[in-house]
mmCIF file of C-alpha atoms in Angstrom:
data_model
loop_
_atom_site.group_PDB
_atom_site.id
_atom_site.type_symbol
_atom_site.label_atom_id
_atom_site.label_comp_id
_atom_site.label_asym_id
_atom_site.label_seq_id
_atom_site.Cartn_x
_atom_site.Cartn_y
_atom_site.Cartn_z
ATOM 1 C CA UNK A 26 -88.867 36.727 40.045
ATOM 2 C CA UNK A 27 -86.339 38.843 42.405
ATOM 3 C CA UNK A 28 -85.615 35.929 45.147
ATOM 4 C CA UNK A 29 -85.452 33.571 41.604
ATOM 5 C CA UNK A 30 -82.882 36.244 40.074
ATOM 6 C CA UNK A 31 -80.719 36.520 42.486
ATOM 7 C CA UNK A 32 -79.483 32.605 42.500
ATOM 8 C CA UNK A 33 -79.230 32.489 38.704
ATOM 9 C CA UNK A 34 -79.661 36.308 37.332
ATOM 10 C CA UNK A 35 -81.287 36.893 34.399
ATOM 11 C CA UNK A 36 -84.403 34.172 35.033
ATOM 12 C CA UNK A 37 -85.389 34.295 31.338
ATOM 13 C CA UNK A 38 -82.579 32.681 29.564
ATOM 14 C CA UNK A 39 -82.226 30.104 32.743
ATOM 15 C CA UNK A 40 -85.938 29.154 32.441
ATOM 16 C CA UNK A 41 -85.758 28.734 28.570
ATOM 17 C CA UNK A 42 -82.395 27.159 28.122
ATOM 18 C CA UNK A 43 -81.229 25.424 31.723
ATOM 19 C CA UNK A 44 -84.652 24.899 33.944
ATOM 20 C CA UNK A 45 -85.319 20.963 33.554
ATOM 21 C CA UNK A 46 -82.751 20.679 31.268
ATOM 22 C CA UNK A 47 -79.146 20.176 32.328
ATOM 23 C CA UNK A 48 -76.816 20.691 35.266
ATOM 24 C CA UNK A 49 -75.487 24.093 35.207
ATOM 25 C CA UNK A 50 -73.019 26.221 37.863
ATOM 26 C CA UNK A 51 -74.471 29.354 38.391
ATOM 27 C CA UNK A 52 -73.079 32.904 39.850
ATOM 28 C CA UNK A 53 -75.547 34.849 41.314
ATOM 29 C CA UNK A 54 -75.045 38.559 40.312
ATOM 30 C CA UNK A 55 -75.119 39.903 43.918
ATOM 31 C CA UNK A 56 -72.972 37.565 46.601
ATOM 32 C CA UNK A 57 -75.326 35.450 48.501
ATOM 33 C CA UNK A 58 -77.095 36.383 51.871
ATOM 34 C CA UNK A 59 -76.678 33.139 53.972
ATOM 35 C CA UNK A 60 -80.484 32.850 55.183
ATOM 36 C CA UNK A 61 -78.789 30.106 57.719
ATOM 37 C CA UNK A 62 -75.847 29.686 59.244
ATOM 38 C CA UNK A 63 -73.577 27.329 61.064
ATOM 39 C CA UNK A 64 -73.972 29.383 64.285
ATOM 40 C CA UNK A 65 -77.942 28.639 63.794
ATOM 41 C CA UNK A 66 -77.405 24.715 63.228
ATOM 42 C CA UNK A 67 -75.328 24.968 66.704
ATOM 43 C CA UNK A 68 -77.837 26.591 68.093
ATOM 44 C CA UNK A 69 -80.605 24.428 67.510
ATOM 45 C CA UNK A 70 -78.906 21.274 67.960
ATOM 46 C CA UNK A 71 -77.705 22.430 71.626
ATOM 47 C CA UNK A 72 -81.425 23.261 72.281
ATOM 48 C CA UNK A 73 -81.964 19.321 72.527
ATOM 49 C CA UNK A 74 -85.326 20.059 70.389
ATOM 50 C CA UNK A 75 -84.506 18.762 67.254
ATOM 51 C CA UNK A 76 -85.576 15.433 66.746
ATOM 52 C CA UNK A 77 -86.194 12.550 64.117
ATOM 53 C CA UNK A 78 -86.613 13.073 61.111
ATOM 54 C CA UNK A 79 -85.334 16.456 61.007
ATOM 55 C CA UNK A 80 -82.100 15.078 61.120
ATOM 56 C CA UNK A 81 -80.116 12.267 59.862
ATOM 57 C CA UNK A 82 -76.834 11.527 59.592
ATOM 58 C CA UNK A 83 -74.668 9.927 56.445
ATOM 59 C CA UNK A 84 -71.642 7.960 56.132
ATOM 60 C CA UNK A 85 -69.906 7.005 52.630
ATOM 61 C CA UNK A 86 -73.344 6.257 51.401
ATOM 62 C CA UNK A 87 -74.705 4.497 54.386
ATOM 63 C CA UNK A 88 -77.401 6.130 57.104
ATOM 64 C CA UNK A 89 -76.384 5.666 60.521
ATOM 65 C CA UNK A 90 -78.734 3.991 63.369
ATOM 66 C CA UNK A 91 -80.447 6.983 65.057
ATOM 67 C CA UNK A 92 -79.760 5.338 68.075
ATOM 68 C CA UNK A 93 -75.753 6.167 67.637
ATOM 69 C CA UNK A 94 -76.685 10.171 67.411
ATOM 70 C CA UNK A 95 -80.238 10.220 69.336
ATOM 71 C CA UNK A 96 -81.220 10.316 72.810
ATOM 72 C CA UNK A 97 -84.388 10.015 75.518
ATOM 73 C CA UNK A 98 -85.700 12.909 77.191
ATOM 74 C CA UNK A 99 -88.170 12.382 79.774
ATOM 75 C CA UNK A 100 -90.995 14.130 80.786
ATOM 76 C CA UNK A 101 -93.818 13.420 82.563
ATOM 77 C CA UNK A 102 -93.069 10.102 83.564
ATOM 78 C CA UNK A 103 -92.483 9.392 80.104
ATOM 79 C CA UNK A 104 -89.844 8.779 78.129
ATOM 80 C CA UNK A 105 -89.757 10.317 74.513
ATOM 81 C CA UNK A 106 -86.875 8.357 71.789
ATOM 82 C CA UNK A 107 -85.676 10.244 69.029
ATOM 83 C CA UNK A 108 -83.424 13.518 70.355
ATOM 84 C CA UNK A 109 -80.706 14.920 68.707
ATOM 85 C CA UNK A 110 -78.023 14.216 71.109
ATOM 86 C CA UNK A 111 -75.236 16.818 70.330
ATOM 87 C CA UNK A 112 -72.255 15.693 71.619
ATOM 88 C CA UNK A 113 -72.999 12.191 69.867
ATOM 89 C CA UNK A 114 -73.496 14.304 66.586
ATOM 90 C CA UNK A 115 -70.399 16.168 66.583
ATOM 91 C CA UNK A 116 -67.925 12.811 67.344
ATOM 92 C CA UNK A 117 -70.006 11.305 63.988
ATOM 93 C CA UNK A 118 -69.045 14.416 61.948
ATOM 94 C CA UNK A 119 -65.969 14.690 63.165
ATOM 95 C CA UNK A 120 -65.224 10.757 62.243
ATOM 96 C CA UNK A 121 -66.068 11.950 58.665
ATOM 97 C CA UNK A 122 -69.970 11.737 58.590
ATOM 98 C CA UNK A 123 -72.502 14.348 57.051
ATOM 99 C CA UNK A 124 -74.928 15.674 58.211
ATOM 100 C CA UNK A 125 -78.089 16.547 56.790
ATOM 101 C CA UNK A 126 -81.152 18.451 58.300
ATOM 102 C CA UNK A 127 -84.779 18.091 56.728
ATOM 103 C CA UNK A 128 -87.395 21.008 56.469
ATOM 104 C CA UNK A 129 -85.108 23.762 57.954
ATOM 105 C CA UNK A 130 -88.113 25.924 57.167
ATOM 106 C CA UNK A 131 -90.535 24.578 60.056
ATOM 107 C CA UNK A 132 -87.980 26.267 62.445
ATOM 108 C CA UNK A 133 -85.775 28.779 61.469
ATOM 109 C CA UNK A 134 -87.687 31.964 60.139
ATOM 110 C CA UNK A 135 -85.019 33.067 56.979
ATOM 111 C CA UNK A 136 -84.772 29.687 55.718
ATOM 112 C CA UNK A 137 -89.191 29.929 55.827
ATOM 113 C CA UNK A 138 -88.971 33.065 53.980
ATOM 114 C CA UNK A 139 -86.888 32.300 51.440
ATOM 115 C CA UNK A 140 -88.912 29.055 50.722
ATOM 116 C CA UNK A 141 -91.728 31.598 50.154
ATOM 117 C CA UNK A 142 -90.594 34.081 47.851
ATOM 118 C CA UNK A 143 -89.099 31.192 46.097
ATOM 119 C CA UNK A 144 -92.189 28.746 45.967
ATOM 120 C CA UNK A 145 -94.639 31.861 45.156
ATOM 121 C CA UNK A 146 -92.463 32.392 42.353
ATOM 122 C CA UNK A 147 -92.376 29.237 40.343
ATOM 123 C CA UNK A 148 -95.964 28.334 41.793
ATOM 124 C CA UNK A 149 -94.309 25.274 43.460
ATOM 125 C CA UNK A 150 -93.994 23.634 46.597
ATOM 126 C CA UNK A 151 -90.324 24.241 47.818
ATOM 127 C CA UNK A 152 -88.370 22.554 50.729
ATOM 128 C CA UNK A 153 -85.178 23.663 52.560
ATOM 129 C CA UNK A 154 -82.617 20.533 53.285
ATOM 130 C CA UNK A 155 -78.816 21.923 55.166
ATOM 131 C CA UNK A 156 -75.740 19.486 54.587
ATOM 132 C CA UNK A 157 -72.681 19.555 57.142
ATOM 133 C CA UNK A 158 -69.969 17.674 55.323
ATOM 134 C CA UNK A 159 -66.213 17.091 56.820
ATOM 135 C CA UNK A 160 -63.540 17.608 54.326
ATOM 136 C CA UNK A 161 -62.790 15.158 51.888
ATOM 137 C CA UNK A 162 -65.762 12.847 52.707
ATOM 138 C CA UNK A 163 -69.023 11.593 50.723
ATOM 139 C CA UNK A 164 -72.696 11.421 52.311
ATOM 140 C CA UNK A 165 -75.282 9.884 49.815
ATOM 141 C CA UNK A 166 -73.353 7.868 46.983
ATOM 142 C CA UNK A 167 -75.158 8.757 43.161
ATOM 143 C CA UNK A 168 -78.873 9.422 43.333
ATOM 144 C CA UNK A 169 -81.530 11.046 42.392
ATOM 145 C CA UNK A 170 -84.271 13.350 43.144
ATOM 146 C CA UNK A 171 -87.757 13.866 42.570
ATOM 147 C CA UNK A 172 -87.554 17.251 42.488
ATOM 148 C CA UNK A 173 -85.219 20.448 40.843
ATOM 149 C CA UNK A 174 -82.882 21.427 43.542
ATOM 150 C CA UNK A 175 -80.381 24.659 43.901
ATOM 151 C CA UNK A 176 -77.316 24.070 45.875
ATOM 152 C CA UNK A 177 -76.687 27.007 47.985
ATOM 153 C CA UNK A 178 -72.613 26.850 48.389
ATOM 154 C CA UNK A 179 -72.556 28.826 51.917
ATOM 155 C CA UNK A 180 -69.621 27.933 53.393
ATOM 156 C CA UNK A 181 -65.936 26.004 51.907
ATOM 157 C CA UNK A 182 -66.371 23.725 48.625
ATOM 158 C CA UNK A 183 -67.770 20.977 47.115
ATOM 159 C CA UNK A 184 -67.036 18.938 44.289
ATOM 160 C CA UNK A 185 -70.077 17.592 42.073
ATOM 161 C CA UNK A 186 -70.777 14.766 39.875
ATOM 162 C CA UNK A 187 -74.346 15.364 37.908
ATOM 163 C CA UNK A 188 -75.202 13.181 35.058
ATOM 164 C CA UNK A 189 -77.796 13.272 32.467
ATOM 165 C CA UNK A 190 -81.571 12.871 33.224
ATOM 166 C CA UNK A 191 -82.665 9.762 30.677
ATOM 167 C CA UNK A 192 -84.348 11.143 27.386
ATOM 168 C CA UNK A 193 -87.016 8.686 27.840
ATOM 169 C CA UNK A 194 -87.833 9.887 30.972
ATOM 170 C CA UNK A 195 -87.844 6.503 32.553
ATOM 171 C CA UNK A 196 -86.130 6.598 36.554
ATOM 172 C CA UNK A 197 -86.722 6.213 39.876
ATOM 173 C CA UNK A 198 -85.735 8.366 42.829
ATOM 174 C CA UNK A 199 -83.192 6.953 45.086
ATOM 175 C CA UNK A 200 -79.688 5.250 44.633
ATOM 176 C CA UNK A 201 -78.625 5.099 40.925
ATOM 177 C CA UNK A 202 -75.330 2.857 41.126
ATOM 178 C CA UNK A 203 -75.427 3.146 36.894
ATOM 179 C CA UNK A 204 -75.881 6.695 36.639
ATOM 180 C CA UNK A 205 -74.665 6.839 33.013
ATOM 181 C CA UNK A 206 -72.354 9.776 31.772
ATOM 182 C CA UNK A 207 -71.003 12.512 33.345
ATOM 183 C CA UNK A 208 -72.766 15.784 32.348
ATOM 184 C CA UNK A 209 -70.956 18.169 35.200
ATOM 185 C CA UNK A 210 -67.944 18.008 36.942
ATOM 186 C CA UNK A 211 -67.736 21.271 38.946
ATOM 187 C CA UNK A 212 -66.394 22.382 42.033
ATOM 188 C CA UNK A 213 -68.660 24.568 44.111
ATOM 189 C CA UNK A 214 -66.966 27.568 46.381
ATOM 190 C CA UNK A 215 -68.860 29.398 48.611
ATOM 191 C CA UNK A 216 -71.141 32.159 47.258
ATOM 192 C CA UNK A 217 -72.071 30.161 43.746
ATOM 193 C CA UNK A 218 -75.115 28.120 43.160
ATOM 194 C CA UNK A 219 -75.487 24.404 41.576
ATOM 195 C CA UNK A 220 -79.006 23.522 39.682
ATOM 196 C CA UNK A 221 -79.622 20.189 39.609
ATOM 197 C CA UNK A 222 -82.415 18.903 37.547
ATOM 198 C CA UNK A 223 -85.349 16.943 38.464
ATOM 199 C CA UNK A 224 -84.005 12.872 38.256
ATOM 200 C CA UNK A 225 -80.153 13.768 37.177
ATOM 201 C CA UNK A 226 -77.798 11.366 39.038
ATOM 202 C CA UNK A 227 -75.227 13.049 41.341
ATOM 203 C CA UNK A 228 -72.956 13.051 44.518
ATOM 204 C CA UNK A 229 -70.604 15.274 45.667
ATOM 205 C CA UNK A 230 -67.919 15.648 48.592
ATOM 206 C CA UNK A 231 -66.394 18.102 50.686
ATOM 207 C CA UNK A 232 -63.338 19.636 49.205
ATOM 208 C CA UNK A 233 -60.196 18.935 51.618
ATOM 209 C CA UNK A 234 -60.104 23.148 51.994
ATOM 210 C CA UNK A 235 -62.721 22.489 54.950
ATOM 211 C CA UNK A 236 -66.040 21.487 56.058
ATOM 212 C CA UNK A 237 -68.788 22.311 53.820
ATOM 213 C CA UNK A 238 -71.853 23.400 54.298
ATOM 214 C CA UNK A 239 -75.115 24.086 51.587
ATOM 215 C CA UNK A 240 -78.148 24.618 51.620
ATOM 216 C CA UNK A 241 -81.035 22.838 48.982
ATOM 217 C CA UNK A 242 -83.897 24.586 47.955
ATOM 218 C CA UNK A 243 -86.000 21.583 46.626
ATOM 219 C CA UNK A 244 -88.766 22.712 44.000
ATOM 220 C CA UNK A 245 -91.514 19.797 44.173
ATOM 221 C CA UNK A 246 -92.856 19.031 40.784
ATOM 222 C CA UNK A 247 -96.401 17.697 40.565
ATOM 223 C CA UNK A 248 -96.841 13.786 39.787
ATOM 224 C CA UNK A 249 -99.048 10.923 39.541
ATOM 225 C CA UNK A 250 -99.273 11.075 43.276
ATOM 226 C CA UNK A 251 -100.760 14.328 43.449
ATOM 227 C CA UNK A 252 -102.782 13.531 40.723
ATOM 228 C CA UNK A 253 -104.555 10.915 42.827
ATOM 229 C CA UNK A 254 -104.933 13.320 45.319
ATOM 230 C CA UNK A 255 -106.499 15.798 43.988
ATOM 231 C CA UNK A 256 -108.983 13.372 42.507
ATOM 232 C CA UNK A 257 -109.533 12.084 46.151
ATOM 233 C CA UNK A 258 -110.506 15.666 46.791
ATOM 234 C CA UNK A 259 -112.936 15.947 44.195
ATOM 235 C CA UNK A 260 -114.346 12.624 44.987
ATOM 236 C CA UNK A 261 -115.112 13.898 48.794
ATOM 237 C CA UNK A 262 -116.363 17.570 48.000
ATOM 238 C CA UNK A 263 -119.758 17.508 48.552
ATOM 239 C CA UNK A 264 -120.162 13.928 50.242
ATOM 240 C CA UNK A 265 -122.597 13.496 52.616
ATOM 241 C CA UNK A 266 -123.012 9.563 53.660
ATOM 242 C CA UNK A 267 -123.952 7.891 56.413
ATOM 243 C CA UNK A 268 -120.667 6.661 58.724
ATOM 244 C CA UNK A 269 -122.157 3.812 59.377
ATOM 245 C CA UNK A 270 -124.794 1.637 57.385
ATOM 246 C CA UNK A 271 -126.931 -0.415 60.052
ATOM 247 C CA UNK A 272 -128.501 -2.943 57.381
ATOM 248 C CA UNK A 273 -128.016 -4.626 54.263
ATOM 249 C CA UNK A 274 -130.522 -2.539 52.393
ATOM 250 C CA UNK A 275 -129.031 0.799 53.892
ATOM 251 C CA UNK A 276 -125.510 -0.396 52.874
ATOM 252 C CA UNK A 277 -126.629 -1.206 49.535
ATOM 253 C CA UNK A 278 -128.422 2.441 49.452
ATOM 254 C CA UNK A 279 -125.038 4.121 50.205
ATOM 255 C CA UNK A 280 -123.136 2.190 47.662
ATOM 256 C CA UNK A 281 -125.944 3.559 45.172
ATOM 257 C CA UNK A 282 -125.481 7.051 46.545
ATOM 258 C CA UNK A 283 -121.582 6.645 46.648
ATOM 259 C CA UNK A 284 -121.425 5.518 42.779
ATOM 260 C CA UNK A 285 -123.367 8.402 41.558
ATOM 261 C CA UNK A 286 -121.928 10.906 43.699
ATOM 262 C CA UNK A 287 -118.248 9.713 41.887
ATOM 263 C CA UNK A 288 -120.045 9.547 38.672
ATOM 264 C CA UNK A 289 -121.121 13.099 38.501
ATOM 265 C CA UNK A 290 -117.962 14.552 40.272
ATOM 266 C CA UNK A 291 -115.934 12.805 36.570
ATOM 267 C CA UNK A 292 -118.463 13.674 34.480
ATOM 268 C CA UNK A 293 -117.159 17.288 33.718
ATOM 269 C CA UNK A 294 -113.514 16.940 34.560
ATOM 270 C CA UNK A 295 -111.092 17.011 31.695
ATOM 271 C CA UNK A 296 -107.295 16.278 32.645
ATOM 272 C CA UNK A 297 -106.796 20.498 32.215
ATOM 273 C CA UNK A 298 -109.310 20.777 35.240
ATOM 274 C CA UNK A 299 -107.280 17.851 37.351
ATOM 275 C CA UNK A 300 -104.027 19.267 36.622
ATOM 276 C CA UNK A 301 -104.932 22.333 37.804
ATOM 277 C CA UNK A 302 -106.130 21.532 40.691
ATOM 278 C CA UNK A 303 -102.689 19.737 41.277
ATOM 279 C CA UNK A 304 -101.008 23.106 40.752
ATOM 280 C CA UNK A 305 -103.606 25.437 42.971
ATOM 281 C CA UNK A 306 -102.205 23.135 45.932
ATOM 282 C CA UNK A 307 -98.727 23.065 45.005
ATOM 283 C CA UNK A 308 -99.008 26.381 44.630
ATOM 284 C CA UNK A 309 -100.864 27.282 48.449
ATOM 285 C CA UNK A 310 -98.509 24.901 49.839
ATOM 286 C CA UNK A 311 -95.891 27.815 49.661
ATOM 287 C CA UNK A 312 -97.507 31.184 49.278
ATOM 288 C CA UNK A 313 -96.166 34.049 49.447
ATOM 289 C CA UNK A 314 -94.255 35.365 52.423
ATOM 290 C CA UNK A 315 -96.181 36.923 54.438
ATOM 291 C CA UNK A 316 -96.282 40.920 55.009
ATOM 292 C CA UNK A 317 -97.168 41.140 58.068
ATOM 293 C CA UNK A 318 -95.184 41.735 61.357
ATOM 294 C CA UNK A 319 -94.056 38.407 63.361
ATOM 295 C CA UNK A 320 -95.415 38.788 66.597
ATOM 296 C CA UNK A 321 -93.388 37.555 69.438
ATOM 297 C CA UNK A 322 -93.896 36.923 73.267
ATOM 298 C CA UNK A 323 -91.703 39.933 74.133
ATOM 299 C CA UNK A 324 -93.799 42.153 72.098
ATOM 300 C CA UNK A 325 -96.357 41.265 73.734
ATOM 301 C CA UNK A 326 -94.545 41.571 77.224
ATOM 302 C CA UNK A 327 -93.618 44.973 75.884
ATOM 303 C CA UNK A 328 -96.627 46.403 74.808
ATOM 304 C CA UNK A 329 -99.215 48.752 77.443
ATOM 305 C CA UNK A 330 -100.954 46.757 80.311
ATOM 306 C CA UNK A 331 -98.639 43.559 79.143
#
């Protein structure tokens, strides 16, 4: 619980007392080691790689058209929509907007291993989202998640509005425009840490000190959706049918086979079994980080007879 312990400390009283419970500021014991940085985001937006939907860009609650921050490349006689377009995204953030980059973890190594170490951890999928926001100004109005997420304050302020998850459990993700009381009214500084529980309202916005810019670590609870899933899986294990039936009688054979295949795969399974299933995935999803070396094309280059 090391990568866990240093963005809350001690993970014992956190798990018992704060973990799906409430909003709570936290002060990691040891100041933060940025596993991104603002030099990175320039660096991979000027690359002209990054694409839809790894980016998006937010403005007082509103999502721009990707057409006013994308752009074409061509190749190949071909033209490919969908580019982040960098000097477009920098006159939108400078006019106030945020901006927000999905899944940092496909592409930028620290932000992958931190996911790991994290994920293997809880035994949870987890997901890496970066925020850009100009001072003073708002990107998503109150909504919430389906999933826990720490707020990684890495560089100026924000201030936070969370508000209580319903006791009856009943919510949707998305826009909450009634998001009840206020549970947490906190201003975030670089170097602290925000938990925000699974389907708690909130919204923040950049403190007028400066742009800010965080980092969510998004911890993926399983749900009914997953549930389904991993039913689908243990429908299919072990299915062998014909693609396609030629005749009635053969299609009627199949349906036979079909029905008692599913009706022997649910004999045996409880709802313990399913739901751990859902968790072995969730839990592979992530893994741990990986031990050994990264190998790169210059090693390679390097290396005798390369």
């Amino acid at each position: 619980m090391e990568t866990l312990r240093s963005l809350v400390g001690d993970p014992a009283p956190f798990l018992e007392t704060v973990w799906r419970r409430r909003a709570c500021l936290l002060r990691p014991p040891a100041p933060l080691t940025a596993p991104v940085t603002l030099a990175d985001v320039d660096d991979v937006l000027a690359s002209g790689l990054l694409r839809i939907p790894y980016l998006e860009l937010v403005a007082q609650g509103k999502a721009l058209e990707q057409g006013e921050y994308t752009s074409a490349h061509h190749l190949i006689d071909r033209s490919f929509r969908g580019y982040a377009d960098v000097a477009k995204v920098m006159r939108h953030v400078d006019a106030g907007a945020t901006l927000l980059m999905r899944n940092i973890e496909h592409w930028h190594s620290g932000a992958a291993a931190l996911v790991g170490r994290l994920g293997a951890e809880l035994s949870r999928g987890v997901e890496a989202f970066l925020f850009v926001t100009p001072p003073g100004r708002k990107g998503f109005d109150s909504h919430r998640d389906d999933a826990d997420v720490f707020v990684l304050q890495l560089h100026g302020s924000k201030r936070w509005q969370v508000h209580a998850v319903p006791a009856d459990g009943c919510w949707r993700t998305g826009p909450e425009p009634e998001p009840g009381p206020v549970q947490l009214e906190t201003t975030v500084h670089a170097g602290e840490v925000l938990y925000v529980p699974r389907g708690a309202p909130h919204s923040a916005v950049g403190h007028s000190d400066g742009l800010s810019f965080h980092l969510s670590l998004t911890v993926r609870q399983p749900g009914t959706a997953d549930l389904r899933s991993a039913l689908t899986r243990r429908f299919e294990d072990g299915l062998d049918l014909p693609p396609l039936p030629v005749d009635p009688a053969e299609l009627r054979r199949t349906a036979a086979e079909l029905l008692d295949h599913y009706r022997k795969r649910l004999a045996d399974l409880t709802p313990e079994e399913l739901c751990a299933a859902v968790e072995t995935v969730s839990s592979s999803k992530t893994g741990a980080a990986s031990t050994e070396p990264h190998r790169t094309l210059a090693n390679l280059a390097a290396a005798p007879g390369g």
